[in-house]
PDB file of C-alpha atoms in Angstrom:
ATOM      1  CA  UNK P   1     110.998  78.295 140.044  1.00  0.00           C
ATOM      2  CA  UNK P   2     107.422  79.721 140.155  1.00  0.00           C
ATOM      3  CA  UNK P   3     104.506  78.052 138.428  1.00  0.00           C
ATOM      4  CA  UNK P   4     101.630  80.514 138.067  1.00  0.00           C
ATOM      5  CA  UNK P   5      98.183  79.112 137.411  1.00  0.00           C
ATOM      6  CA  UNK P   6      95.170  81.317 136.635  1.00  0.00           C
ATOM      7  CA  UNK P   7      91.628  80.409 137.562  1.00  0.00           C
ATOM      8  CA  UNK P   8      89.205  79.547 134.813  1.00  0.00           C
ATOM      9  CA  UNK P   9      87.409  82.470 133.199  1.00  0.00           C
ATOM     10  CA  UNK P  10      84.755  82.855 130.565  1.00  0.00           C
ATOM     11  CA  UNK P  11      87.021  85.271 128.600  1.00  0.00           C
ATOM     12  CA  UNK P  12      90.705  85.396 127.897  1.00  0.00           C
ATOM     13  CA  UNK P  13      91.512  88.787 129.557  1.00  0.00           C
ATOM     14  CA  UNK P  14      92.876  87.412 132.888  1.00  0.00           C
ATOM     15  CA  UNK P  15      95.174  85.115 130.903  1.00  0.00           C
ATOM     16  CA  UNK P  16      96.500  87.975 128.768  1.00  0.00           C
ATOM     17  CA  UNK P  17      97.210  90.127 131.786  1.00  0.00           C
ATOM     18  CA  UNK P  18      98.707  87.449 133.994  1.00  0.00           C
ATOM     19  CA  UNK P  19     102.311  87.441 132.630  1.00  0.00           C
ATOM     20  CA  UNK P  20     102.276  91.183 132.402  1.00  0.00           C
ATOM     21  CA  UNK P  21     101.380  91.446 136.114  1.00  0.00           C
ATOM     22  CA  UNK P  22     103.884  88.863 137.108  1.00  0.00           C
ATOM     23  CA  UNK P  23     106.515  90.952 135.364  1.00  0.00           C
ATOM     24  CA  UNK P  24     105.358  94.114 137.141  1.00  0.00           C
ATOM     25  CA  UNK P  25     105.470  92.335 140.448  1.00  0.00           C
ATOM     26  CA  UNK P  26     109.186  91.517 139.769  1.00  0.00           C
ATOM     27  CA  UNK P  27     108.631  87.743 139.636  1.00  0.00           C
ATOM     28  CA  UNK P  28     109.724  87.670 135.909  1.00  0.00           C
ATOM     29  CA  UNK P  29     112.930  89.633 136.332  1.00  0.00           C
ATOM     30  CA  UNK P  30     115.453  87.749 134.132  1.00  0.00           C
ATOM     31  CA  UNK P  31     115.649  86.903 130.399  1.00  0.00           C
ATOM     32  CA  UNK P  32     114.037  83.487 130.121  1.00  0.00           C
ATOM     33  CA  UNK P  33     111.792  81.118 128.272  1.00  0.00           C
ATOM     34  CA  UNK P  34     108.674  80.080 130.061  1.00  0.00           C
ATOM     35  CA  UNK P  35     106.252  77.236 129.344  1.00  0.00           C
ATOM     36  CA  UNK P  36     102.815  78.571 128.533  1.00  0.00           C
ATOM     37  CA  UNK P  37     100.081  75.906 128.912  1.00  0.00           C
ATOM     38  CA  UNK P  38      96.650  76.903 127.614  1.00  0.00           C
ATOM     39  CA  UNK P  39      93.568  75.058 128.894  1.00  0.00           C
ATOM     40  CA  UNK P  40      90.252  75.119 127.069  1.00  0.00           C
ATOM     41  CA  UNK P  41      87.107  73.898 128.766  1.00  0.00           C
ATOM     42  CA  UNK P  42      85.671  70.824 127.055  1.00  0.00           C
ATOM     43  CA  UNK P  43      87.047  67.810 125.116  1.00  0.00           C
ATOM     44  CA  UNK P  44      88.311  68.586 121.540  1.00  0.00           C
ATOM     45  CA  UNK P  45      89.150  65.054 120.669  1.00  0.00           C
ATOM     46  CA  UNK P  46      91.437  63.934 117.751  1.00  0.00           C
ATOM     47  CA  UNK P  47      90.931  67.116 115.740  1.00  0.00           C
ATOM     48  CA  UNK P  48      93.293  68.826 118.262  1.00  0.00           C
ATOM     49  CA  UNK P  49      95.940  67.448 116.035  1.00  0.00           C
ATOM     50  CA  UNK P  50      95.609  70.412 113.647  1.00  0.00           C
ATOM     51  CA  UNK P  51      95.890  73.074 116.338  1.00  0.00           C
ATOM     52  CA  UNK P  52      98.669  71.238 118.058  1.00  0.00           C
ATOM     53  CA  UNK P  53     100.675  70.717 114.824  1.00  0.00           C
ATOM     54  CA  UNK P  54     100.364  74.278 113.876  1.00  0.00           C
ATOM     55  CA  UNK P  55     101.516  75.423 117.372  1.00  0.00           C
ATOM     56  CA  UNK P  56     104.614  73.193 117.033  1.00  0.00           C
ATOM     57  CA  UNK P  57     106.119  75.594 114.557  1.00  0.00           C
ATOM     58  CA  UNK P  58     105.113  78.954 116.016  1.00  0.00           C
ATOM     59  CA  UNK P  59     107.113  80.874 118.586  1.00  0.00           C
ATOM     60  CA  UNK P  60     109.269  77.798 119.372  1.00  0.00           C
ATOM     61  CA  UNK P  61     112.118  77.724 121.869  1.00  0.00           C
ATOM     62  CA  UNK P  62     115.058  80.013 121.137  1.00  0.00           C
ATOM     63  CA  UNK P  63     117.567  78.162 123.182  1.00  0.00           C
ATOM     64  CA  UNK P  64     119.168  74.905 122.250  1.00  0.00           C
ATOM     65  CA  UNK P  65     117.765  72.280 124.689  1.00  0.00           C
ATOM     66  CA  UNK P  66     118.705  68.528 125.082  1.00  0.00           C
ATOM     67  CA  UNK P  67     116.282  65.889 124.205  1.00  0.00           C
ATOM     68  CA  UNK P  68     115.729  65.122 127.923  1.00  0.00           C
ATOM     69  CA  UNK P  69     114.256  68.606 128.354  1.00  0.00           C
ATOM     70  CA  UNK P  70     110.956  67.096 127.120  1.00  0.00           C
ATOM     71  CA  UNK P  71     110.755  65.007 130.231  1.00  0.00           C
ATOM     72  CA  UNK P  72     108.494  67.333 132.172  1.00  0.00           C
ATOM     73  CA  UNK P  73     106.330  68.275 129.188  1.00  0.00           C
ATOM     74  CA  UNK P  74     105.745  64.623 128.183  1.00  0.00           C
ATOM     75  CA  UNK P  75     104.825  63.611 131.761  1.00  0.00           C
ATOM     76  CA  UNK P  76     101.363  64.875 130.608  1.00  0.00           C
ATOM     77  CA  UNK P  77     101.945  65.014 126.888  1.00  0.00           C
ATOM     78  CA  UNK P  78     101.928  67.711 124.278  1.00  0.00           C
ATOM     79  CA  UNK P  79      98.140  67.748 124.817  1.00  0.00           C
ATOM     80  CA  UNK P  80      96.428  66.562 127.951  1.00  0.00           C
ATOM     81  CA  UNK P  81      92.778  65.735 128.606  1.00  0.00           C
ATOM     82  CA  UNK P  82      92.453  66.811 132.224  1.00  0.00           C
ATOM     83  CA  UNK P  83      89.573  65.772 134.408  1.00  0.00           C
ATOM     84  CA  UNK P  84      90.389  68.455 136.992  1.00  0.00           C
ATOM     85  CA  UNK P  85      87.991  71.170 136.155  1.00  0.00           C
ATOM     86  CA  UNK P  86      86.292  74.221 137.654  1.00  0.00           C
ATOM     87  CA  UNK P  87      83.052  75.149 135.870  1.00  0.00           C
ATOM     88  CA  UNK P  88      83.438  78.800 134.704  1.00  0.00           C
ATOM     89  CA  UNK P  89      80.109  79.006 132.755  1.00  0.00           C
ATOM     90  CA  UNK P  90      77.546  77.065 134.845  1.00  0.00           C
ATOM     91  CA  UNK P  91      74.963  76.859 132.098  1.00  0.00           C
ATOM     92  CA  UNK P  92      77.634  75.109 129.821  1.00  0.00           C
ATOM     93  CA  UNK P  93      78.982  72.411 132.098  1.00  0.00           C
ATOM     94  CA  UNK P  94      82.021  70.342 130.957  1.00  0.00           C
ATOM     95  CA  UNK P  95      83.504  67.127 132.170  1.00  0.00           C
ATOM     96  CA  UNK P  96      87.091  67.820 131.260  1.00  0.00           C
ATOM     97  CA  UNK P  97      89.429  70.486 129.881  1.00  0.00           C
ATOM     98  CA  UNK P  98      91.931  70.154 126.979  1.00  0.00           C
ATOM     99  CA  UNK P  99      95.368  71.510 127.995  1.00  0.00           C
ATOM    100  CA  UNK P 100      97.680  72.448 125.101  1.00  0.00           C
ATOM    101  CA  UNK P 101     101.296  72.307 126.265  1.00  0.00           C
ATOM    102  CA  UNK P 102     103.218  73.530 123.246  1.00  0.00           C
ATOM    103  CA  UNK P 103     103.514  77.304 123.681  1.00  0.00           C
ATOM    104  CA  UNK P 104     106.128  79.587 125.244  1.00  0.00           C
ATOM    105  CA  UNK P 105     106.351  83.077 126.753  1.00  0.00           C
ATOM    106  CA  UNK P 106     109.550  84.953 126.464  1.00  0.00           C
ATOM    107  CA  UNK P 107     111.255  87.613 128.600  1.00  0.00           C
ATOM    108  CA  UNK P 108     114.177  89.392 127.017  1.00  0.00           C
ATOM    109  CA  UNK P 109     116.759  91.997 128.041  1.00  0.00           C
ATOM    110  CA  UNK P 110     117.717  95.058 126.123  1.00  0.00           C
ATOM    111  CA  UNK P 111     121.299  96.699 125.915  1.00  0.00           C
ATOM    112  CA  UNK P 112     120.549  98.259 129.273  1.00  0.00           C
ATOM    113  CA  UNK P 113     119.611  94.975 130.875  1.00  0.00           C
ATOM    114  CA  UNK P 114     115.965  96.053 131.256  1.00  0.00           C
ATOM    115  CA  UNK P 115     113.795  92.944 131.055  1.00  0.00           C
ATOM    116  CA  UNK P 116     110.525  93.082 129.004  1.00  0.00           C
ATOM    117  CA  UNK P 117     107.971  90.509 127.828  1.00  0.00           C
ATOM    118  CA  UNK P 118     107.752  89.439 124.186  1.00  0.00           C
ATOM    119  CA  UNK P 119     103.965  89.954 123.737  1.00  0.00           C
ATOM    120  CA  UNK P 120     103.740  87.182 121.049  1.00  0.00           C
ATOM    121  CA  UNK P 121     102.208  85.080 123.922  1.00  0.00           C
ATOM    122  CA  UNK P 122      99.055  87.164 123.563  1.00  0.00           C
ATOM    123  CA  UNK P 123      98.479  86.069 119.939  1.00  0.00           C
ATOM    124  CA  UNK P 124      98.980  82.410 121.006  1.00  0.00           C
ATOM    125  CA  UNK P 125      96.413  82.668 123.833  1.00  0.00           C
ATOM    126  CA  UNK P 126      93.851  84.460 121.538  1.00  0.00           C
ATOM    127  CA  UNK P 127      94.436  82.118 118.523  1.00  0.00           C
ATOM    128  CA  UNK P 128      94.249  78.934 120.588  1.00  0.00           C
ATOM    129  CA  UNK P 129      91.087  80.058 122.443  1.00  0.00           C
ATOM    130  CA  UNK P 130      89.333  81.030 119.193  1.00  0.00           C
ATOM    131  CA  UNK P 131      90.450  77.904 117.148  1.00  0.00           C
ATOM    132  CA  UNK P 132      89.513  75.580 119.994  1.00  0.00           C
ATOM    133  CA  UNK P 133      86.221  77.294 120.391  1.00  0.00           C
ATOM    134  CA  UNK P 134      85.415  76.783 116.722  1.00  0.00           C
ATOM    135  CA  UNK P 135      86.538  73.151 116.871  1.00  0.00           C
ATOM    136  CA  UNK P 136      84.046  72.369 119.580  1.00  0.00           C
ATOM    137  CA  UNK P 137      81.215  74.830 118.480  1.00  0.00           C
ATOM    138  CA  UNK P 138      77.685  73.547 117.634  1.00  0.00           C
ATOM    139  CA  UNK P 139      77.446  76.416 115.300  1.00  0.00           C
ATOM    140  CA  UNK P 140      77.949  75.158 111.733  1.00  0.00           C
ATOM    141  CA  UNK P 141      79.800  78.209 110.516  1.00  0.00           C
ATOM    142  CA  UNK P 142      82.357  78.050 113.217  1.00  0.00           C
ATOM    143  CA  UNK P 143      82.855  74.295 112.953  1.00  0.00           C
ATOM    144  CA  UNK P 144      83.375  74.562 109.214  1.00  0.00           C
ATOM    145  CA  UNK P 145      86.029  77.202 109.755  1.00  0.00           C
ATOM    146  CA  UNK P 146      87.931  74.818 111.979  1.00  0.00           C
ATOM    147  CA  UNK P 147      87.607  72.093 109.297  1.00  0.00           C
ATOM    148  CA  UNK P 148      89.070  74.581 106.767  1.00  0.00           C
ATOM    149  CA  UNK P 149      91.834  75.361 109.196  1.00  0.00           C
ATOM    150  CA  UNK P 150      92.719  71.702 109.460  1.00  0.00           C
ATOM    151  CA  UNK P 151      92.654  71.289 105.678  1.00  0.00           C
ATOM    152  CA  UNK P 152      95.122  74.128 105.346  1.00  0.00           C
ATOM    153  CA  UNK P 153      97.454  72.685 108.005  1.00  0.00           C
ATOM    154  CA  UNK P 154      97.312  69.257 106.328  1.00  0.00           C
ATOM    155  CA  UNK P 155      98.030  70.765 102.896  1.00  0.00           C
ATOM    156  CA  UNK P 156     101.063  72.543 104.244  1.00  0.00           C
ATOM    157  CA  UNK P 157     102.297  69.512 105.976  1.00  0.00           C
ATOM    158  CA  UNK P 158     101.815  67.510 102.685  1.00  0.00           C
ATOM    159  CA  UNK P 159     104.418  69.708 101.057  1.00  0.00           C
ATOM    160  CA  UNK P 160     107.028  68.617 103.633  1.00  0.00           C
ATOM    161  CA  UNK P 161     109.046  65.387 104.068  1.00  0.00           C
ATOM    162  CA  UNK P 162     106.857  62.414 105.090  1.00  0.00           C
ATOM    163  CA  UNK P 163     108.062  62.589 108.700  1.00  0.00           C
ATOM    164  CA  UNK P 164     105.863  65.720 109.138  1.00  0.00           C
ATOM    165  CA  UNK P 165     102.677  63.912 107.978  1.00  0.00           C
ATOM    166  CA  UNK P 166     103.552  61.065 110.452  1.00  0.00           C
ATOM    167  CA  UNK P 167     103.684  63.691 113.232  1.00  0.00           C
ATOM    168  CA  UNK P 168     100.445  65.125 112.184  1.00  0.00           C
ATOM    169  CA  UNK P 169      98.619  61.820 112.453  1.00  0.00           C
ATOM    170  CA  UNK P 170     100.260  60.829 115.764  1.00  0.00           C
ATOM    171  CA  UNK P 171      98.196  60.650 118.969  1.00  0.00           C
ATOM    172  CA  UNK P 172      98.940  63.993 120.692  1.00  0.00           C
ATOM    173  CA  UNK P 173      97.507  62.746 124.015  1.00  0.00           C
ATOM    174  CA  UNK P 174     100.317  60.249 124.539  1.00  0.00           C
ATOM    175  CA  UNK P 175     102.432  60.808 127.613  1.00  0.00           C
ATOM    176  CA  UNK P 176     104.991  59.031 129.887  1.00  0.00           C
ATOM    177  CA  UNK P 177     103.218  59.774 133.149  1.00  0.00           C
ATOM    178  CA  UNK P 178     106.632  60.396 134.837  1.00  0.00           C
ATOM    179  CA  UNK P 179     108.273  63.916 135.064  1.00  0.00           C
ATOM    180  CA  UNK P 180     111.667  62.639 136.211  1.00  0.00           C
ATOM    181  CA  UNK P 181     112.844  59.746 133.984  1.00  0.00           C
ATOM    182  CA  UNK P 182     114.123  60.957 130.496  1.00  0.00           C
ATOM    183  CA  UNK P 183     114.716  57.291 129.349  1.00  0.00           C
ATOM    184  CA  UNK P 184     110.860  56.924 128.979  1.00  0.00           C
ATOM    185  CA  UNK P 185     110.739  59.435 126.280  1.00  0.00           C
ATOM    186  CA  UNK P 186     111.708  57.300 123.351  1.00  0.00           C
ATOM    187  CA  UNK P 187     109.192  54.671 124.226  1.00  0.00           C
ATOM    188  CA  UNK P 188     106.483  57.191 123.286  1.00  0.00           C
ATOM    189  CA  UNK P 189     105.811  57.186 119.564  1.00  0.00           C
ATOM    190  CA  UNK P 190     104.842  60.852 119.256  1.00  0.00           C
ATOM    191  CA  UNK P 191     108.141  61.842 120.990  1.00  0.00           C
ATOM    192  CA  UNK P 192     110.144  59.976 118.353  1.00  0.00           C
ATOM    193  CA  UNK P 193     108.107  61.763 115.584  1.00  0.00           C
ATOM    194  CA  UNK P 194     108.617  65.085 117.317  1.00  0.00           C
ATOM    195  CA  UNK P 195     112.346  64.391 117.563  1.00  0.00           C
ATOM    196  CA  UNK P 196     112.596  63.452 113.879  1.00  0.00           C
ATOM    197  CA  UNK P 197     110.898  66.595 112.595  1.00  0.00           C
ATOM    198  CA  UNK P 198     113.007  68.817 114.917  1.00  0.00           C
ATOM    199  CA  UNK P 199     116.120  67.313 113.405  1.00  0.00           C
ATOM    200  CA  UNK P 200     114.916  67.941 109.921  1.00  0.00           C
ATOM    201  CA  UNK P 201     114.045  71.514 110.701  1.00  0.00           C
ATOM    202  CA  UNK P 202     117.497  72.151 112.088  1.00  0.00           C
ATOM    203  CA  UNK P 203     119.285  70.351 109.339  1.00  0.00           C
ATOM    204  CA  UNK P 204     117.466  71.994 106.535  1.00  0.00           C
ATOM    205  CA  UNK P 205     117.206  75.463 108.200  1.00  0.00           C
ATOM    206  CA  UNK P 206     113.392  75.434 107.984  1.00  0.00           C
ATOM    207  CA  UNK P 207     112.555  77.209 111.179  1.00  0.00           C
ATOM    208  CA  UNK P 208     111.708  80.687 109.967  1.00  0.00           C
ATOM    209  CA  UNK P 209     110.018  79.457 106.826  1.00  0.00           C
ATOM    210  CA  UNK P 210     107.749  77.032 108.758  1.00  0.00           C
ATOM    211  CA  UNK P 211     106.894  79.700 111.383  1.00  0.00           C
ATOM    212  CA  UNK P 212     105.767  82.083 108.634  1.00  0.00           C
ATOM    213  CA  UNK P 213     103.824  79.353 106.841  1.00  0.00           C
ATOM    214  CA  UNK P 214     101.881  78.344 109.933  1.00  0.00           C
ATOM    215  CA  UNK P 215     101.473  81.860 111.164  1.00  0.00           C
ATOM    216  CA  UNK P 216      99.689  82.789 107.939  1.00  0.00           C
ATOM    217  CA  UNK P 217      97.359  79.729 108.153  1.00  0.00           C
ATOM    218  CA  UNK P 218      96.608  80.370 111.829  1.00  0.00           C
ATOM    219  CA  UNK P 219      96.094  84.106 111.562  1.00  0.00           C
ATOM    220  CA  UNK P 220      93.911  83.788 108.511  1.00  0.00           C
ATOM    221  CA  UNK P 221      91.654  81.266 110.277  1.00  0.00           C
ATOM    222  CA  UNK P 222      91.446  83.377 113.384  1.00  0.00           C
ATOM    223  CA  UNK P 223      90.474  86.384 111.360  1.00  0.00           C
ATOM    224  CA  UNK P 224      87.642  84.381 109.709  1.00  0.00           C
ATOM    225  CA  UNK P 225      86.392  83.106 113.064  1.00  0.00           C
ATOM    226  CA  UNK P 226      86.366  86.584 114.601  1.00  0.00           C
ATOM    227  CA  UNK P 227      84.281  87.930 111.695  1.00  0.00           C
ATOM    228  CA  UNK P 228      81.663  85.266 112.354  1.00  0.00           C
ATOM    229  CA  UNK P 229      81.720  85.850 116.053  1.00  0.00           C
ATOM    230  CA  UNK P 230      81.563  89.701 115.880  1.00  0.00           C
ATOM    231  CA  UNK P 231      79.139  89.863 113.012  1.00  0.00           C
ATOM    232  CA  UNK P 232      81.191  92.502 111.098  1.00  0.00           C
ATOM    233  CA  UNK P 233      84.575  93.195 109.644  1.00  0.00           C
ATOM    234  CA  UNK P 234      84.815  96.489 111.559  1.00  0.00           C
ATOM    235  CA  UNK P 235      84.150  94.855 114.853  1.00  0.00           C
ATOM    236  CA  UNK P 236      86.607  91.945 114.151  1.00  0.00           C
ATOM    237  CA  UNK P 237      89.373  94.573 113.290  1.00  0.00           C
ATOM    238  CA  UNK P 238      89.128  95.868 116.831  1.00  0.00           C
ATOM    239  CA  UNK P 239      90.324  92.459 118.036  1.00  0.00           C
ATOM    240  CA  UNK P 240      92.636  91.243 115.340  1.00  0.00           C
ATOM    241  CA  UNK P 241      94.034  93.094 112.299  1.00  0.00           C
ATOM    242  CA  UNK P 242      95.108  90.612 109.705  1.00  0.00           C
ATOM    243  CA  UNK P 243      97.370  93.255 108.031  1.00  0.00           C
ATOM    244  CA  UNK P 244      99.400  94.038 111.212  1.00  0.00           C
ATOM    245  CA  UNK P 245     102.268  91.968 112.559  1.00  0.00           C
ATOM    246  CA  UNK P 246     102.453  91.077 115.382  1.00  0.00           C
ATOM    247  CA  UNK P 247      98.850  91.395 116.161  1.00  0.00           C
ATOM    248  CA  UNK P 248      99.567  91.727 119.832  1.00  0.00           C
ATOM    249  CA  UNK P 249     100.736  95.320 119.164  1.00  0.00           C
ATOM    250  CA  UNK P 250      96.957  96.085 119.371  1.00  0.00           C
ATOM    251  CA  UNK P 251      97.068  95.084 122.974  1.00  0.00           C
ATOM    252  CA  UNK P 252     100.215  96.975 124.012  1.00  0.00           C
TER     253      UNK P 252
END
């Protein structure tokens, strides 16, 4: 098993290229699901719940995994406030970073057993970076866009069984602190909530519907954030086309 970590950067480009280069080096040479943990410099606080809840339904695992498979993830939690930090923008120092541990990167094989990367991970990195930036921004326009994103997530969750609302309002920073003991999992309240909603999704066949719902919410919010950051619709279109799916086709 290889765990690849990329040094902090002021832009996302190294993070987008990292998996591609690992594939070209032959390190990613088999079909597989890989954990993709995205760290954002700074403390996001409780409002991370909207970003994390949205991510819980987008590009989820494709293989059936037992409950104990959460053991490693929950050693730090679905979201981790990590004090180990390298300052990447000296004039904007931070005391911590927020690590979101809900995404995956997929490698797939075609009929000739050629392995390629599913580029959907690019969308996840871009969207997470932009939404988290808006959540922490001192700029009113950006902060309000994250509030609107949170409202949209909450409204969508409100249309689902009550277990989903309980998940949304859980403490996403909860963890077991142990990467080896699966018996600790069910002592953590958010794990029980996560398990409950996964069972409902499976029972009612909601996976595809929920993914599309939360992709629309996420992508619309990212598009609005980019328009503010770039200052024009034309400039924003160079980064993210809201009418193209998947948006990562732009980065092929």
